[in-house]
């Protein structure tokens, strides 16, 4: 009888032990649930190795998992993908996943081996924005606001109770050149909005020749290098990888490697919120009209967080030498005061929109010769 009880006890213990081991084997997938970064992550994005990213795996069972790509795709700070798992022995697993919208496709494949996640991520933009773009030309640059035909390259809309704004141009009498915000149609005097559109149409298209939105999410641009008189001296192309983009829910997100684009000292750090937005993707409202035209712009809600960067901009111009602009002089002090006024205008306006009007560039290979900017043509017509 005692022997029978002993045998029964051993049988129960053996069964429990066996079951426990079997459960451990079946739950092995749980051990790959983790955040992977630094030494535990080998990530390749469109063929380029990235060392500063984080990927998380939330294993659900032996065959499926949530895969979270963190701050990898502009505008999608935490992109969740449904991944398929396959055990290759022990705690080693392969995985594959795909996320697809009408504007972009993300494909991921790789696996976990001995605690290290190796991933190859392919990102492709499928939106109609892919291609080469240039500014829409202003058909007429008359100072009469009624003669401003067509969109022109600048999208600018301001609804505010502020009557006027002082430009950073100091006139010979010591006052600042100022403009009413609105046009005066009766006197045919252009307001600040029309003035800005004319100035932009004369200056910027002469400096930025082509914007290429590549299929792999890189944004490159061909632009002119200016001398101290704001005249272009040469043309250069923005390197790939400095600016990336993504299209999502009617917006285009622009992510900027701020360290590569704007070297700065530790004393001139933008706010943490601004740096995070630049790194993860600055949202711009996107409008495609179906006629090979595109408008991208920011509204007040998007602009307000960046008003904190004005101190950084003011610091960059504080040592600027005075610039003669024919009718007056732009000084560091007048420019800093203008930037302060812009902050007030943005923060208090009912509506403010600022952006670009673009059209398809059918000949992106053509690089125009830099043309000298004429302050006389730009400013004198507005001095009545």
XYZ file of C-alpha atoms in Angstrom:
384
model
C 0.000 0.000 0.000
C 2.806 2.390 0.915
C 4.649 1.525 -2.308
C 1.496 2.271 -4.288
C 1.187 5.696 -2.679
C 4.843 6.444 -3.396
C 4.467 5.428 -7.066
C 1.321 7.571 -7.358
C 3.109 10.568 -5.829
C 6.051 10.156 -8.226
C 3.655 9.910 -11.152
C 1.893 13.148 -10.137
C 5.197 14.992 -9.641
C 6.537 13.722 -12.948
C 3.438 14.776 -14.807
C 3.519 18.232 -13.221
C 7.193 18.676 -14.036
C 6.678 17.558 -17.635
C 3.705 19.872 -18.033
C 5.676 22.778 -16.594
C 8.519 22.223 -19.044
C 6.066 21.961 -21.911
C 4.426 25.236 -20.875
C 7.849 26.919 -20.754
C 8.547 25.711 -24.280
C 5.170 26.921 -25.530
C 5.654 30.331 -23.909
C 9.141 30.886 -25.339
C 7.793 33.620 -27.612
C 7.200 35.807 -24.554
C 10.934 36.157 -24.028
C 11.353 38.186 -27.250
C 8.886 40.826 -26.008
C 11.159 43.782 -25.350
C 12.446 47.156 -26.527
C 15.442 46.825 -28.828
C 17.982 49.630 -29.221
C 21.697 50.330 -29.235
C 23.584 46.997 -29.092
C 20.413 44.878 -29.305
C 19.135 46.450 -32.549
C 20.615 46.243 -36.037
C 18.281 48.361 -38.186
C 18.541 49.078 -41.889
C 16.167 51.667 -43.384
C 16.029 51.786 -47.195
C 19.531 50.340 -47.278
C 20.999 52.730 -44.699
C 22.066 51.566 -41.240
C 20.527 53.569 -38.389
C 22.001 53.528 -34.890
C 19.779 55.866 -32.873
C 16.352 54.227 -33.178
C 14.166 52.019 -30.980
C 11.899 49.129 -31.994
C 9.572 47.252 -29.640
C 8.181 43.738 -29.981
C 5.000 42.711 -28.157
C 4.706 38.988 -28.859
C 1.098 37.797 -28.668
C 1.659 34.101 -29.327
C 3.966 31.764 -31.231
C 2.956 33.195 -34.628
C 1.954 36.856 -34.177
C 3.297 40.015 -32.544
C 2.883 43.768 -32.440
C 5.935 45.461 -33.944
C 6.327 49.131 -32.997
C 8.660 51.372 -35.024
C 9.478 54.398 -32.867
C 10.304 57.788 -34.436
C 11.313 56.122 -37.695
C 8.614 57.323 -40.116
C 7.959 61.111 -40.224
C 4.554 61.881 -38.752
C 4.124 58.391 -37.286
C 6.065 58.462 -34.034
C 4.786 55.025 -33.002
C 3.908 52.926 -36.039
C 2.222 49.624 -35.067
C 2.524 46.709 -37.484
C 1.011 43.231 -37.198
C 3.991 40.902 -37.552
C 4.082 37.196 -38.369
C 6.486 35.159 -36.209
C 8.198 31.841 -36.917
C 10.339 29.989 -34.387
C 13.726 28.882 -35.696
C 14.841 27.133 -32.504
C 15.073 28.141 -28.876
C 14.330 31.841 -28.363
C 15.151 32.713 -31.970
C 12.379 33.978 -34.259
C 11.979 35.413 -37.727
C 9.354 38.073 -38.358
C 7.786 39.954 -41.246
C 5.242 42.754 -41.407
C 3.663 45.233 -43.809
C 1.732 48.472 -43.331
C 0.079 50.067 -46.351
C -1.998 53.205 -46.908
C -2.989 55.095 -50.047
C 0.071 57.326 -49.554
C 2.881 55.044 -48.363
C 4.017 51.448 -47.819
C 6.254 50.089 -45.045
C 7.671 46.560 -45.309
C 9.720 45.000 -42.491
C 11.534 41.672 -42.313
C 14.131 40.236 -39.990
C 14.312 38.345 -36.726
C 15.581 37.944 -33.185
C 18.714 35.854 -32.690
C 20.352 35.473 -29.281
C 18.627 38.616 -27.999
C 19.545 40.839 -30.947
C 16.853 42.141 -33.315
C 17.947 42.518 -36.930
C 15.493 44.396 -39.133
C 15.430 45.520 -42.744
C 12.794 48.232 -43.274
C 11.703 49.451 -46.699
C 9.713 52.682 -46.946
C 8.017 53.839 -50.159
C 5.866 56.903 -50.783
C 3.005 56.153 -53.184
C 1.291 59.568 -52.956
C 0.943 61.835 -55.998
C 3.406 64.253 -54.396
C 6.339 62.118 -55.571
C 8.245 63.991 -58.269
C 9.942 67.301 -59.018
C 8.350 70.623 -58.127
C 9.029 74.322 -58.666
C 7.367 77.554 -57.607
C 4.292 78.762 -59.458
C 5.306 81.984 -61.185
C 3.505 85.212 -60.288
C 1.943 86.255 -63.580
C 2.066 89.916 -62.642
C 4.150 91.746 -60.045
C 2.293 95.058 -60.145
C 2.092 97.050 -56.915
C -1.637 97.384 -57.552
C -3.165 94.511 -55.533
C -5.942 94.208 -58.122
C -3.310 93.272 -60.708
C -1.874 90.309 -58.819
C -3.028 87.576 -61.184
C -2.924 83.911 -60.236
C -1.599 82.220 -57.130
C 2.050 83.076 -57.342
C 4.653 81.165 -55.294
C 3.623 82.408 -51.825
C 0.519 81.249 -49.959
C -0.232 83.839 -47.286
C -3.487 84.596 -45.491
C -3.852 86.833 -42.427
C -7.001 87.708 -40.488
C -6.100 89.940 -37.547
C -7.125 93.027 -35.585
C -3.601 94.417 -35.978
C -3.758 97.287 -38.493
C -0.160 97.475 -39.664
C 3.292 96.019 -39.328
C 6.702 97.681 -39.404
C 9.271 96.167 -41.742
C 12.924 95.890 -40.658
C 13.911 98.623 -43.150
C 15.040 101.823 -41.418
C 14.353 104.882 -43.601
C 16.684 107.933 -43.769
C 14.460 109.815 -41.279
C 14.999 107.037 -38.709
C 11.493 105.561 -38.937
C 10.655 102.046 -40.060
C 8.900 101.380 -43.344
C 5.450 100.105 -42.446
C 2.529 98.514 -44.277
C -1.138 98.122 -43.528
C -1.973 94.429 -43.228
C -4.852 94.702 -45.702
C -4.876 96.068 -49.257
C -6.592 99.407 -49.865
C -8.491 98.797 -53.077
C -9.720 102.394 -53.319
C -6.250 103.935 -53.303
C -4.716 100.847 -54.971
C -2.165 100.680 -52.153
C -0.844 97.200 -51.553
C -0.994 95.895 -48.018
C 1.585 93.701 -46.335
C 0.153 90.452 -47.750
C 0.342 91.666 -51.367
C 3.761 93.224 -50.754
C 5.046 89.937 -49.311
C 3.711 88.014 -52.322
C 5.458 90.361 -54.765
C 8.748 90.311 -52.852
C 8.629 86.532 -52.542
C 7.925 86.123 -56.271
C 10.931 88.303 -57.145
C 13.407 86.818 -54.672
C 12.767 83.189 -53.732
C 12.172 81.529 -57.139
C 15.540 82.974 -58.070
C 17.105 81.107 -55.157
C 15.255 77.765 -54.970
C 15.051 76.067 -58.363
C 13.789 72.556 -57.747
C 12.307 70.458 -54.956
C 12.391 66.699 -55.428
C 10.152 64.480 -53.345
C 11.678 61.070 -53.853
C 9.862 57.749 -53.703
C 12.040 56.596 -50.795
C 10.938 59.522 -48.616
C 13.996 61.728 -49.123
C 13.473 65.411 -49.937
C 16.226 67.138 -51.868
C 16.389 70.627 -53.313
C 18.545 72.614 -55.714
C 19.112 76.153 -54.506
C 21.436 79.125 -54.854
C 24.107 80.274 -52.425
C 23.756 83.991 -51.633
C 26.419 86.576 -50.902
C 26.054 89.349 -48.330
C 23.986 91.452 -50.762
C 21.480 88.605 -51.244
C 22.688 87.919 -54.771
C 23.131 84.244 -55.772
C 26.675 83.137 -56.524
C 26.400 79.374 -57.110
C 23.940 76.462 -57.107
C 24.073 73.504 -54.731
C 21.881 70.479 -53.984
C 20.709 69.560 -50.505
C 22.245 66.160 -49.590
C 19.966 63.167 -49.251
C 19.020 62.186 -45.722
C 19.002 65.705 -44.264
C 15.264 66.157 -44.889
C 12.747 63.288 -45.070
C 9.000 63.325 -45.606
C 5.844 61.251 -45.370
C 2.228 61.826 -46.414
C -0.582 61.014 -43.983
C -4.227 62.058 -43.642
C -4.032 65.085 -45.954
C -0.801 66.385 -44.471
C 2.836 66.117 -45.495
C 5.264 65.617 -42.611
C 8.778 67.033 -42.970
C 11.490 65.634 -40.673
C 14.733 67.602 -40.452
C 18.164 66.584 -39.211
C 18.599 69.926 -37.473
C 22.231 69.231 -36.532
C 23.188 68.717 -40.171
C 21.093 71.607 -41.452
C 21.792 74.249 -38.815
C 24.914 73.738 -36.672
C 24.544 75.608 -33.420
C 26.133 76.089 -30.016
C 24.737 74.600 -26.836
C 23.664 78.102 -25.819
C 21.344 78.401 -28.821
C 19.290 75.247 -28.360
C 15.687 75.435 -29.609
C 13.032 74.183 -27.221
C 12.705 70.457 -26.632
C 9.218 70.476 -28.180
C 10.485 72.128 -31.367
C 13.437 69.751 -31.675
C 11.113 66.773 -31.207
C 8.725 68.073 -33.866
C 11.561 68.671 -36.331
C 12.949 65.179 -35.718
C 9.621 63.321 -35.827
C 7.990 65.359 -38.592
C 6.654 68.885 -38.951
C 3.080 68.702 -40.301
C 2.090 70.859 -43.266
C -1.413 70.939 -44.702
C -1.355 69.488 -48.216
C -3.634 70.493 -51.104
C -3.411 68.883 -54.565
C -5.703 70.448 -57.170
C -5.432 67.763 -59.854
C -3.786 70.156 -62.323
C -0.207 69.365 -61.373
C -0.330 72.055 -58.680
C 0.361 71.611 -54.985
C -0.005 73.939 -51.995
C 1.649 73.169 -48.674
C 1.220 75.468 -45.700
C 1.099 75.801 -41.943
C -1.737 77.419 -40.006
C -1.716 79.263 -36.698
C -1.869 76.131 -34.542
C 1.184 74.750 -36.338
C 3.121 78.035 -36.178
C 2.663 78.947 -32.514
C 5.063 76.279 -31.124
C 7.799 77.631 -33.385
C 7.528 81.159 -32.073
C 9.783 79.941 -29.288
C 12.544 79.583 -31.889
C 12.603 83.329 -32.572
C 15.167 83.831 -29.828
C 17.415 81.402 -31.688
C 16.882 83.283 -34.964
C 17.487 86.610 -33.245
C 20.740 85.221 -31.908
C 21.835 84.278 -35.429
C 21.357 87.831 -36.731
C 22.586 89.804 -33.724
C 26.040 90.351 -35.264
C 24.731 91.077 -38.769
C 26.306 94.046 -40.513
C 23.880 96.758 -41.699
C 22.538 96.038 -45.194
C 21.764 98.862 -47.625
C 18.505 98.147 -49.505
C 18.337 101.322 -51.595
C 15.502 103.064 -49.748
C 16.931 102.410 -46.318
C 18.965 100.051 -44.183
C 18.267 96.707 -42.529
C 20.063 96.494 -39.186
C 20.386 93.717 -36.655
C 18.247 95.705 -34.214
C 15.478 96.428 -36.740
C 15.387 92.795 -37.840
C 15.158 91.551 -34.249
C 12.296 93.988 -33.564
C 10.515 92.764 -36.704
C 10.823 89.177 -35.497
C 9.274 90.197 -32.168
C 6.366 91.779 -34.064
C 5.908 88.594 -36.097
C 5.550 86.606 -32.862
C 2.809 88.997 -31.691
C 1.075 88.812 -35.080
C 1.048 85.012 -35.111
C -0.057 84.635 -31.495
C -2.921 87.147 -31.738
C -4.268 86.570 -35.274
C -7.612 84.907 -35.780
C -6.296 83.169 -38.901
C -2.816 82.977 -40.350
C -1.579 80.636 -43.082
C 1.889 80.571 -44.604
C 3.166 78.240 -47.276
C 4.189 77.561 -50.853
C 2.371 77.164 -54.152
C 4.161 74.646 -56.365
C 3.733 73.147 -59.801
C 5.267 70.139 -61.517
C 8.793 70.792 -62.753
C 9.022 69.007 -66.079
C 12.691 69.920 -66.590
C 14.425 69.480 -63.218
C 17.754 68.885 -64.942
C 17.838 72.509 -66.084
C 19.706 74.694 -63.618
C 19.165 78.375 -64.438
C 22.035 80.764 -64.151
C 21.820 82.730 -60.897
C 20.344 86.175 -61.503
C 21.191 89.278 -59.497
C 18.391 90.482 -57.227
C 17.271 94.060 -57.891
C 16.296 95.959 -54.766
C 15.273 98.844 -57.013
C 12.770 96.704 -58.935
C 11.491 95.144 -55.736
C 11.122 98.142 -53.423
C 10.899 101.443 -55.296
C 7.467 100.773 -56.862
C 5.983 100.535 -53.367
C 7.393 103.908 -52.261
C 4.738 106.406 -53.330
